[in-house]
XYZ file of C-alpha atoms in Angstrom:
698
model
C 79.267 242.885 -82.100
C 75.813 244.264 -81.323
C 75.234 247.460 -79.414
C 73.794 245.458 -76.496
C 76.969 243.402 -76.283
C 79.044 246.585 -76.365
C 76.981 248.069 -73.515
C 77.227 244.857 -71.478
C 80.979 244.745 -71.938
C 81.298 248.376 -70.885
C 79.097 247.837 -67.835
C 81.139 244.812 -66.777
C 84.280 246.916 -67.197
C 82.813 249.574 -64.917
C 81.904 246.933 -62.328
C 85.396 245.412 -62.533
C 87.001 248.817 -61.977
C 84.710 249.470 -59.022
C 85.541 246.061 -57.496
C 89.227 246.781 -57.938
C 88.819 250.199 -56.349
C 87.091 248.647 -53.353
C 90.007 246.225 -52.881
C 92.548 249.042 -53.216
C 90.591 251.141 -50.717
C 90.446 248.190 -48.290
C 94.186 247.572 -48.698
C 95.091 251.212 -48.000
C 92.757 251.288 -44.979
C 94.576 248.250 -43.499
C 98.120 249.325 -44.279
C 98.990 249.307 -40.571
C 97.028 246.197 -39.599
C 99.304 243.389 -38.355
C 98.878 240.130 -40.234
C 96.832 241.711 -43.041
C 97.492 240.286 -46.503
C 96.506 242.552 -49.371
C 93.492 241.673 -51.521
C 93.317 241.353 -55.271
C 90.192 240.941 -57.372
C 90.176 237.962 -59.694
C 89.162 238.998 -63.259
C 88.621 236.768 -66.287
C 87.284 237.193 -69.814
C 83.624 236.350 -70.285
C 82.869 234.226 -73.322
C 79.368 233.331 -74.567
C 78.683 231.434 -77.772
C 82.292 231.707 -78.759
C 82.212 235.489 -78.463
C 83.717 237.803 -75.835
C 81.046 239.098 -73.491
C 82.876 241.378 -71.066
C 84.628 240.718 -67.746
C 83.790 238.122 -65.108
C 84.483 239.450 -61.604
C 85.535 236.959 -58.931
C 85.676 237.291 -55.157
C 88.643 239.207 -53.694
C 91.418 236.816 -52.649
C 94.453 237.089 -50.354
C 97.799 237.677 -52.005
C 99.971 235.288 -50.012
C 102.816 232.835 -50.529
C 102.380 229.648 -48.508
C 106.102 228.908 -48.588
C 106.940 232.300 -47.103
C 104.247 231.866 -44.442
C 105.606 228.421 -43.518
C 109.111 229.896 -43.268
C 107.742 232.321 -40.670
C 106.142 229.464 -38.727
C 109.383 227.486 -38.683
C 111.567 230.393 -37.606
C 109.070 231.581 -34.996
C 109.471 228.285 -33.138
C 113.233 228.661 -32.886
C 112.896 232.299 -31.858
C 110.380 231.407 -29.154
C 112.597 228.676 -27.724
C 115.810 230.687 -27.673
C 114.083 233.729 -26.183
C 112.634 231.657 -23.324
C 115.962 229.942 -22.593
C 117.942 233.182 -22.820
C 115.544 234.995 -20.503
C 115.788 232.446 -17.710
C 119.539 231.926 -18.075
C 119.954 235.677 -17.767
C 117.935 235.545 -14.549
C 120.127 232.700 -13.292
C 123.219 234.697 -14.150
C 121.813 237.670 -12.235
C 121.331 235.436 -9.186
C 125.004 234.443 -9.320
C 126.063 238.092 -9.348
C 128.947 239.697 -11.174
C 132.427 238.221 -11.031
C 133.710 241.156 -8.960
C 130.866 241.055 -6.433
C 132.007 240.623 -2.837
C 128.844 238.649 -2.045
C 129.104 236.249 -4.985
C 129.903 232.569 -4.605
C 133.374 232.891 -6.094
C 134.213 235.724 -3.694
C 132.894 233.724 -0.737
C 135.124 230.770 -1.568
C 138.134 233.041 -2.031
C 137.386 234.621 1.341
C 137.611 231.209 3.023
C 141.093 230.627 1.623
C 142.362 234.119 2.402
C 140.972 234.097 5.952
C 142.495 230.704 6.820
C 145.853 232.072 5.647
C 145.362 234.984 8.019
C 144.990 232.552 10.929
C 148.565 231.426 10.447
C 149.784 234.982 9.907
C 148.034 236.292 13.004
C 149.031 233.349 15.217
C 145.507 232.022 15.555
C 143.977 235.230 16.911
C 140.328 235.076 17.880
C 139.492 237.684 15.232
C 141.128 235.698 12.424
C 139.409 232.464 13.518
C 136.042 234.241 13.747
C 136.594 235.673 10.269
C 137.372 232.215 8.871
C 134.407 230.441 10.473
C 132.154 233.350 9.538
C 133.283 233.091 5.906
C 132.550 229.364 5.899
C 129.079 230.050 7.324
C 128.503 232.821 4.752
C 129.528 230.485 1.935
C 127.099 227.810 3.112
C 124.381 230.476 3.366
C 125.214 231.646 -0.161
C 125.004 228.093 -1.505
C 121.709 227.583 0.306
C 120.334 230.875 -1.004
C 121.352 229.937 -4.530
C 119.611 226.580 -4.134
C 116.457 228.340 -2.970
C 116.697 230.901 -5.767
C 117.130 228.201 -8.402
C 114.159 226.342 -6.912
C 112.064 229.517 -7.076
C 113.230 230.142 -10.614
C 112.170 226.622 -11.536
C 108.791 227.360 -9.981
C 108.496 230.461 -12.177
C 109.269 228.344 -15.233
C 106.562 225.889 -14.201
C 104.049 228.725 -13.868
C 104.904 229.915 -17.365
C 104.567 226.370 -18.720
C 100.995 226.353 -17.402
C 100.243 229.746 -18.953
C 101.769 228.676 -22.256
C 99.676 225.489 -22.377
C 96.556 227.565 -21.724
C 97.459 229.956 -24.538
C 98.117 227.066 -26.933
C 94.635 225.740 -26.189
C 93.053 229.142 -26.876
C 94.901 229.411 -30.195
C 94.009 225.858 -31.267
C 90.328 226.490 -30.615
C 90.483 229.828 -32.453
C 92.174 228.234 -35.465
C 89.612 225.413 -35.400
C 86.751 227.949 -35.489
C 88.423 229.942 -38.274
C 88.958 226.698 -40.198
C 85.207 226.119 -40.181
C 84.551 229.696 -41.288
C 87.073 229.534 -44.126
C 85.726 226.189 -45.331
C 82.137 227.518 -45.260
C 82.985 230.703 -47.204
C 85.057 228.803 -49.729
C 82.195 226.358 -50.257
C 79.866 229.290 -50.969
C 82.368 230.839 -53.382
C 82.865 233.895 -51.203
C 86.046 235.656 -50.129
C 87.936 233.991 -47.249
C 90.431 236.849 -46.833
C 89.239 238.084 -43.431
C 89.184 234.807 -41.475
C 92.275 233.583 -43.362
C 94.231 236.638 -42.146
C 93.084 236.034 -38.570
C 94.057 232.388 -38.864
C 97.507 233.275 -40.139
C 98.089 235.574 -37.145
C 96.970 232.815 -34.763
C 99.232 230.291 -36.494
C 102.165 232.673 -36.251
C 101.652 233.057 -32.500
C 101.124 229.314 -32.051
C 104.327 228.513 -33.945
C 106.252 230.725 -31.527
C 104.911 228.686 -28.611
C 105.698 225.291 -30.151
C 107.178 223.968 -33.387
C 104.340 223.061 -35.729
C 103.871 221.783 -39.252
C 100.965 223.483 -41.056
C 99.336 221.953 -44.136
C 96.519 223.567 -46.125
C 93.740 221.267 -47.320
C 91.617 221.458 -50.456
C 88.597 222.772 -48.547
C 90.587 225.699 -47.163
C 91.203 224.215 -43.703
C 94.675 223.756 -42.248
C 95.943 220.782 -40.261
C 98.521 221.208 -37.513
C 101.072 218.649 -36.311
C 103.816 219.017 -33.721
C 107.445 218.699 -34.776
C 107.277 215.106 -33.512
C 104.288 214.294 -35.724
C 101.572 214.459 -33.051
C 98.303 215.712 -34.503
C 96.974 218.866 -32.856
C 94.264 219.826 -35.339
C 92.560 218.327 -38.328
C 88.784 218.355 -38.742
C 88.674 217.487 -35.057
C 89.944 219.765 -32.297
C 92.550 218.677 -29.747
C 93.495 220.386 -26.501
C 96.486 220.063 -24.180
C 95.735 218.788 -20.680
C 98.236 219.792 -18.002
C 97.712 219.893 -14.230
C 99.694 223.046 -13.509
C 101.439 223.055 -10.151
C 100.731 226.740 -9.535
C 104.405 227.606 -9.753
C 105.632 224.890 -7.404
C 109.147 223.534 -7.818
C 108.813 219.760 -7.874
C 111.105 216.780 -8.279
C 109.263 215.673 -11.429
C 106.463 217.063 -13.534
C 103.666 215.265 -15.384
C 103.673 215.043 -19.161
C 101.307 217.213 -21.198
C 98.479 215.014 -22.444
C 96.896 215.605 -25.864
C 93.122 215.097 -25.688
C 90.247 215.176 -28.132
C 87.925 218.114 -27.559
C 84.492 219.262 -28.650
C 84.061 222.413 -30.733
C 83.605 224.498 -27.583
C 86.914 223.246 -26.152
C 85.560 220.732 -23.634
C 88.191 218.012 -23.281
C 87.342 214.376 -23.815
C 89.320 211.171 -24.173
C 93.099 211.142 -24.486
C 94.609 210.607 -27.926
C 97.301 208.476 -26.310
C 100.003 210.983 -27.237
C 101.943 213.128 -24.788
C 104.377 216.025 -24.813
C 107.176 215.268 -22.376
C 110.393 216.679 -23.790
C 111.998 219.736 -25.316
C 111.478 218.202 -28.767
C 108.172 220.101 -28.857
C 110.244 223.200 -29.588
C 109.119 226.798 -29.408
C 108.705 228.660 -26.153
C 107.160 225.588 -24.520
C 110.173 223.445 -25.456
C 112.555 226.073 -24.087
C 110.654 226.257 -20.808
C 110.641 222.471 -20.434
C 114.382 222.437 -21.136
C 115.009 224.968 -18.377
C 112.682 223.222 -15.937
C 113.795 219.627 -16.514
C 117.457 219.972 -17.530
C 119.304 223.253 -17.121
C 118.105 224.352 -13.681
C 118.125 220.875 -12.040
C 121.619 220.244 -13.418
C 122.864 223.531 -11.980
C 121.215 222.755 -8.648
C 122.856 219.334 -8.563
C 126.248 220.872 -9.304
C 125.743 223.225 -6.360
C 125.097 220.178 -4.201
C 128.271 218.542 -5.489
C 130.235 221.709 -4.751
C 128.930 221.755 -1.190
C 129.774 218.065 -0.724
C 133.337 218.690 -1.883
C 133.714 221.772 0.298
C 132.308 220.040 3.386
C 134.493 216.966 2.878
C 137.580 219.146 2.409
C 137.010 221.288 5.504
C 136.002 218.306 7.637
C 139.110 216.403 6.615
C 141.367 219.123 8.029
C 139.105 219.654 11.018
C 139.077 215.982 12.017
C 142.856 215.724 11.757
C 143.199 218.373 14.449
C 142.101 219.044 18.011
C 141.576 222.036 20.262
C 143.431 223.388 23.232
C 142.015 222.640 25.709
C 140.567 219.464 24.181
C 136.787 218.875 24.417
C 135.507 216.482 27.031
C 133.235 214.839 24.440
C 133.392 214.367 20.685
C 129.999 213.577 19.208
C 129.752 212.416 15.627
C 127.015 212.450 13.017
C 124.921 209.780 11.378
C 126.604 208.070 8.467
C 124.094 205.292 7.835
C 125.902 202.604 9.837
C 124.670 200.649 12.831
C 126.708 198.724 15.391
C 126.507 195.382 13.623
C 127.723 196.757 10.278
C 131.103 195.844 8.886
C 133.705 198.308 10.155
C 135.589 198.359 6.870
C 138.625 200.340 8.052
C 142.274 199.721 7.327
C 145.275 201.420 8.924
C 145.535 202.914 12.397
C 144.091 205.748 14.486
C 145.146 207.014 17.900
C 142.576 207.773 20.600
C 143.853 209.877 23.484
C 142.731 211.313 26.822
C 144.401 214.646 27.482
C 144.242 216.960 30.480
C 143.015 220.510 30.009
C 146.608 221.758 30.061
C 147.555 219.426 27.202
C 149.198 216.698 29.290
C 148.647 213.177 28.004
C 146.631 211.033 30.433
C 146.308 207.892 28.342
C 146.163 206.794 24.750
C 145.729 203.781 22.515
C 146.368 203.121 18.867
C 143.756 200.910 17.246
C 145.068 198.782 14.395
C 141.971 198.193 12.301
C 143.730 195.627 10.137
C 144.385 193.585 13.266
C 140.683 193.629 14.102
C 140.124 191.589 10.954
C 137.919 192.008 7.849
C 134.814 190.829 9.697
C 135.109 193.381 12.510
C 132.028 195.484 13.191
C 131.524 199.029 14.407
C 130.690 197.585 17.822
C 134.019 195.743 17.791
C 135.877 199.016 17.251
C 133.944 200.670 20.087
C 134.743 197.723 22.361
C 138.450 197.946 21.472
C 138.538 201.660 22.344
C 136.775 201.069 25.637
C 139.007 198.132 26.516
C 142.171 200.172 26.005
C 141.110 203.488 27.561
C 138.919 202.426 30.466
C 138.448 203.969 32.990
C 139.741 207.298 31.519
C 137.338 207.400 28.547
C 134.390 205.652 26.993
C 133.098 205.286 23.462
C 129.541 204.464 22.473
C 127.612 204.041 19.247
C 123.913 204.772 19.744
C 121.290 205.422 17.048
C 123.998 205.542 14.402
C 126.033 208.243 16.177
C 129.516 207.640 17.628
C 130.472 209.412 20.834
C 133.893 209.505 22.515
C 134.128 211.053 26.005
C 136.528 211.537 28.869
C 135.075 210.255 32.130
C 136.509 213.181 34.123
C 135.533 216.777 33.452
C 139.193 217.674 34.043
C 140.166 215.863 30.870
C 139.392 215.996 27.183
C 139.704 213.601 24.265
C 141.378 213.694 20.870
C 141.615 211.424 17.813
C 144.493 211.475 15.348
C 145.538 209.630 12.231
C 148.611 207.384 12.324
C 151.433 209.103 10.450
C 152.553 205.997 8.531
C 149.364 203.988 8.018
C 146.398 206.323 8.535
C 142.966 204.795 9.043
C 140.955 204.655 5.873
C 137.466 203.791 4.728
C 136.326 205.195 1.373
C 139.283 207.569 1.379
C 138.560 209.241 4.729
C 139.872 208.708 8.242
C 138.052 207.269 11.243
C 137.218 210.586 12.895
C 136.017 212.163 9.657
C 133.958 209.135 8.669
C 132.020 209.276 11.931
C 132.000 213.108 11.985
C 133.574 213.376 15.426
C 135.198 216.759 14.855
C 133.325 218.159 11.869
C 133.472 221.862 11.118
C 130.520 221.542 8.711
C 127.498 219.519 9.832
C 124.236 218.394 8.258
C 121.381 216.311 9.601
C 120.030 215.256 6.201
C 123.029 213.518 4.623
C 126.323 211.834 5.395
C 129.135 214.265 4.631
C 131.581 211.482 3.813
C 131.427 208.606 1.295
C 129.655 205.534 2.654
C 132.312 202.962 1.773
C 129.712 200.223 1.332
C 130.599 197.139 -0.683
C 128.297 194.812 -2.563
C 128.266 192.329 0.330
C 127.055 194.890 2.874
C 123.346 194.751 3.772
C 121.403 197.687 2.370
C 119.204 197.837 5.466
C 116.052 199.097 3.747
C 112.767 197.741 5.044
C 109.844 196.134 3.266
C 107.742 198.723 1.475
C 110.531 201.304 1.376
C 111.192 202.406 -2.191
C 113.177 204.896 -4.238
C 111.996 206.210 -7.600
C 114.847 206.618 -10.081
C 114.344 208.639 -13.261
C 116.717 208.758 -16.223
C 116.484 211.705 -18.641
C 118.225 212.317 -21.944
C 120.106 215.593 -22.598
C 116.855 217.258 -23.742
C 115.088 216.433 -20.479
C 112.937 213.658 -21.924
C 112.358 210.727 -19.599
C 114.107 207.659 -21.008
C 113.222 205.298 -18.179
C 111.553 205.407 -14.794
C 111.968 202.713 -12.176
C 110.944 202.282 -8.550
C 113.608 200.371 -6.640
C 112.123 198.117 -3.968
C 115.103 196.124 -2.699
C 113.125 192.934 -3.274
C 115.912 191.127 -5.147
C 117.981 190.657 -2.012
C 119.293 192.201 1.175
C 122.678 193.549 0.058
C 123.893 196.534 -1.901
C 125.047 194.085 -4.540
C 121.436 192.944 -4.831
C 120.397 196.578 -5.360
C 122.940 196.798 -8.180
C 121.505 193.587 -9.655
C 117.957 194.937 -9.382
C 118.835 198.198 -11.096
C 120.753 196.424 -13.855
C 117.682 194.284 -14.535
C 115.343 197.291 -14.602
C 114.278 199.400 -17.634
C 117.122 201.760 -16.719
C 119.616 199.101 -17.827
C 118.633 199.641 -21.473
C 120.532 202.928 -21.297
C 123.473 202.104 -19.032
C 124.771 200.089 -16.112
C 125.041 200.542 -12.352
C 127.959 199.620 -10.088
C 129.426 200.529 -6.710
C 132.701 202.430 -6.955
C 135.614 202.095 -4.521
C 134.044 204.678 -2.198
C 130.701 202.924 -1.993
C 128.952 205.376 -4.292
C 126.413 204.066 -6.780
C 127.721 204.991 -10.214
C 125.739 204.975 -13.451
C 127.594 204.586 -16.737
C 125.390 205.425 -19.734
C 125.650 203.681 -23.072
C 126.999 205.576 -26.056
C 123.472 206.214 -27.320
C 122.444 207.629 -23.919
C 125.519 209.807 -23.440
C 124.736 212.954 -21.493
C 121.743 211.441 -19.717
C 121.176 212.290 -16.063
C 119.793 210.468 -13.040
C 117.391 211.949 -10.515
C 115.633 210.483 -7.482
C 112.342 212.399 -7.142
C 110.955 210.332 -4.274
C 112.651 208.160 -1.671
C 111.054 206.534 1.367
C 114.042 204.372 2.277
C 115.620 204.600 5.738
C 118.705 202.498 6.360
C 118.107 200.532 9.551
C 116.325 203.484 11.121
C 119.354 205.795 10.934
C 117.369 208.440 9.053
C 119.605 208.265 5.984
C 118.060 207.187 2.707
C 119.333 205.552 -0.463
C 119.585 209.031 -2.017
C 121.740 210.336 0.826
C 124.055 207.298 0.814
C 124.329 206.425 -2.873
C 125.819 209.653 -4.241
C 123.777 209.215 -7.425
C 122.609 212.817 -7.331
C 123.904 216.010 -5.770
C 120.352 216.919 -4.808
C 120.798 214.798 -1.637
C 124.051 216.477 -0.580
C 122.644 217.696 2.737
C 123.089 221.370 1.793
C 119.526 222.220 2.840
C 120.355 221.548 6.519
C 124.054 222.352 6.493
C 125.678 224.652 9.003
C 128.978 225.408 10.663
C 129.163 223.652 14.007
C 127.388 226.022 16.421
C 130.032 225.509 19.072
C 132.798 226.687 16.737
C 130.812 229.762 15.684
C 130.171 230.816 19.259
C 133.657 230.056 20.617
C 136.752 230.559 18.454
C 138.784 228.229 20.674
C 136.629 225.329 19.470
C 138.185 225.375 15.987
C 140.578 222.364 15.923
C 143.839 224.077 14.946
C 146.175 222.064 17.220
C 147.640 218.629 16.533
C 148.019 215.668 18.897
C 151.688 214.769 19.475
C 151.628 211.052 18.659
C 155.076 210.422 20.188
C 154.199 212.009 23.519
C 154.334 209.698 26.529
C 151.857 209.692 29.381
C 152.562 212.713 31.553
C 154.123 214.687 28.717
C 152.566 217.512 26.743
C 150.569 216.036 23.891
C 148.905 219.296 22.804
C 150.870 222.506 22.879
C 149.459 225.885 23.783
C 149.422 228.107 20.729
C 149.682 225.152 18.333
C 148.050 226.267 15.045
C 149.487 223.670 12.675
C 145.925 222.829 11.716
C 145.658 226.160 9.874
C 148.218 224.901 7.374
C 146.174 221.695 7.032
C 143.130 223.771 6.072
C 145.176 225.681 3.487
C 146.564 222.460 2.019
C 143.141 220.799 1.967
C 141.488 223.738 0.202
C 144.181 223.774 -2.479
C 144.149 219.991 -2.927
C 142.183 217.855 -5.369
C 138.706 216.647 -4.437
C 136.953 213.607 -5.888
C 133.558 214.837 -7.157
C 132.525 211.384 -8.352
C 130.861 211.520 -11.770
C 132.024 215.155 -12.106
C 135.682 214.202 -11.968
C 138.537 215.460 -9.799
C 139.317 219.132 -9.236
C 140.127 221.674 -6.575
C 137.224 223.475 -4.891
C 138.022 226.743 -6.679
C 138.391 225.030 -10.053
C 135.078 223.217 -9.690
C 133.306 226.397 -8.592
C 134.838 228.456 -11.411
C 133.903 225.751 -13.888
C 130.329 225.766 -12.606
C 129.993 229.551 -12.669
C 131.837 229.842 -15.973
C 129.610 227.235 -17.552
C 126.503 229.112 -16.393
C 127.866 232.372 -17.774
C 128.931 230.805 -21.043
C 125.571 229.109 -21.482
C 123.766 232.398 -20.816
C 125.969 234.225 -23.323
C 125.477 231.579 -26.001
C 121.730 231.567 -25.372
C 121.592 235.336 -25.762
C 123.500 235.145 -29.042
C 121.225 232.353 -30.267
C 118.153 234.399 -29.330
C 119.488 237.430 -31.202
C 120.248 235.328 -34.284
C 116.867 233.581 -34.176
C 115.085 236.917 -33.815
C 116.993 238.297 -36.813
C 116.096 235.252 -38.913
C 112.451 235.576 -37.903
C 112.476 239.275 -38.793
C 113.937 238.402 -42.181
C 111.199 235.825 -42.809
C 108.537 238.324 -41.748
C 109.998 240.981 -44.051
C 110.006 238.573 -46.980
C 106.425 237.532 -46.323
C 105.203 241.065 -45.815
C 107.058 242.414 -48.848
C 105.124 239.916 -50.925
C 101.707 240.000 -49.293
C 101.774 243.276 -47.376
C 100.322 246.589 -48.521
C 102.588 249.030 -50.382
C 100.834 252.403 -50.510
C 102.734 253.536 -53.609
C 101.750 250.398 -55.492
C 98.152 250.739 -54.395
C 98.001 254.381 -55.536
C 99.469 253.396 -58.890
C 96.866 250.631 -59.151
C 94.182 253.181 -58.293
C 95.263 255.368 -61.220
C 95.087 252.360 -63.538
C 91.615 251.491 -62.276
C 90.450 255.089 -62.662
C 91.655 255.088 -66.256
C 89.974 251.749 -66.808
C 86.774 253.115 -65.360
C 87.000 256.186 -67.611
C 87.605 254.008 -70.652
C 84.599 251.804 -69.873
C 82.479 254.903 -69.307
C 83.637 256.298 -72.656
C 82.616 253.064 -74.355
C 79.166 253.356 -72.773
C 78.897 256.979 -73.917
C 79.876 256.002 -77.452
C 77.406 253.107 -77.488
C 74.669 255.463 -76.198
C 75.417 257.931 -78.974
C 75.272 255.124 -81.516
C 71.867 254.148 -80.138
C 70.668 257.752 -80.489
C 71.956 257.982 -84.072
C 70.322 254.676 -84.997
C 66.980 255.743 -83.529
C 67.218 259.061 -85.330
C 67.749 257.324 -88.658
C 64.667 255.160 -88.096
C 62.488 258.218 -87.538
């Protein structure tokens, strides 16, 4: 080897040591920088003409393991989802209050039962009645407040969905720009460490917002796909288009559209792909799950609980009367008009009673004797025919009224002891709401009892949008019911069973006139919602949603209240019972009669038909609802803790491989210093050899 070759080799050794020292210095300087992957200089042996010619120094490169980085991306998505779900379920649990809270829903329901027991123990004292009716009103207020709180919580979720979509767009554009920078530097043979580190940090944040699959290409770029295979980034940028509702709680929400975008982020044409379910994963998937499944389901269950409570209390209320009896009983809308089929079996007694409880007149209407084709108007006519001139009944604008003609008298309605009147499982008075304790203007508080042959009564142009979602919240089918197939409820069933919804289940009317949906095995767990409904049955003000029972969202809770008359006057609570065997001139209602209190106790402890949610007592259903919410919150918290631990483990593994270890860097610095000293010594020796050779030539 010539002296020149020796000097060149030594000089390249010095340069290699200096390059290594620069990398070590840069690594130590960034030891606390998040997302920084340590650098290492690439060195190789230089060979020229078959002979070693020193060291070839390459550009510094990132020390990173793609498999470990991808493990972080995968676990970040699960951590983001579980954290979002756990956070909002914790907030829901906070709204419900602790189990020992006196203002919680469970405590309110218990207070109703305990206070109605006190009525019997205190012989119907005004204070005990006021306590009972006040507890019922407080419970309705609590249910309403919970509905409002859940709606507001859903609005908060929607706001965060909008923010998350915006952040995803920022990250996609940043990664797209860094892709271009990495590809340019790699094409020039220069180090890509800086932009590659920034890109990794952006990818890590993006993967927490949504599940993504990241693939590195030969030119240094990365491509990004969603967990469902939708392309978010290749050489062309995409952006998510979402018309945020500014935190508004809505019946339905639009899907997130994936659009092509220019390099500056300006959105263009749609790719034809959309994000509309929790399958997107990450924080965004968790938020969509809360918005479209968990919170609406809880809200619907609240509606079902109210329906059961109202039906239970109204059953006992309508079986009783007051002392003195009211001059007029005015019902509520139930969707029927005078020409509708009456549909009652059994018997009910209608009585006119003096203010002192003496029977003036009475009649027992045998609905079976009226015949299967009898109408509501026929029943009204029968009452009037039997009780005239002491009382009159009328049915105007869908509301039944029963009045004594003299202000000295009152009226009462009672079920026959042997064959009580029945339509859809409720008695005549309860069906028409004549003596309801709980009232609502927005929904019938008793099952409709419609059959397939009954006319649906919806006008031309009146429609109801029905949406079916799978357990993840994804829309399986969406159909707008028009009633165009025919004029009966059976025709509505036929229309729905011929719609796209029928691919996932079937519709039918149950024995109470409720529209029931039975999903197929593949669609098990799917839920029905009715986001918009313009139907109005024969002008009664009640819609398909309010009459069908398909969803608890139309339970009437939003306008529910305890009858104002009962709240203001404790004597208006129907605790007495009409003596069915009393003759005219005898006492038919006794002073101090509080047998109705026992009826309330029995009703509250009895089973209630919650339709698709099965049969249970009020307390059992409420405890199941609250327990389910608590259990789901607890499981979500555990899942979030586990996902966070798994993410931390993946981060530790990645950082232990690619992160900076100061001790290792200092050891490497010593090696490089020794290498530098050795190369310098070689140069010194070669210089001395040059001096000796020159001296010999002189």
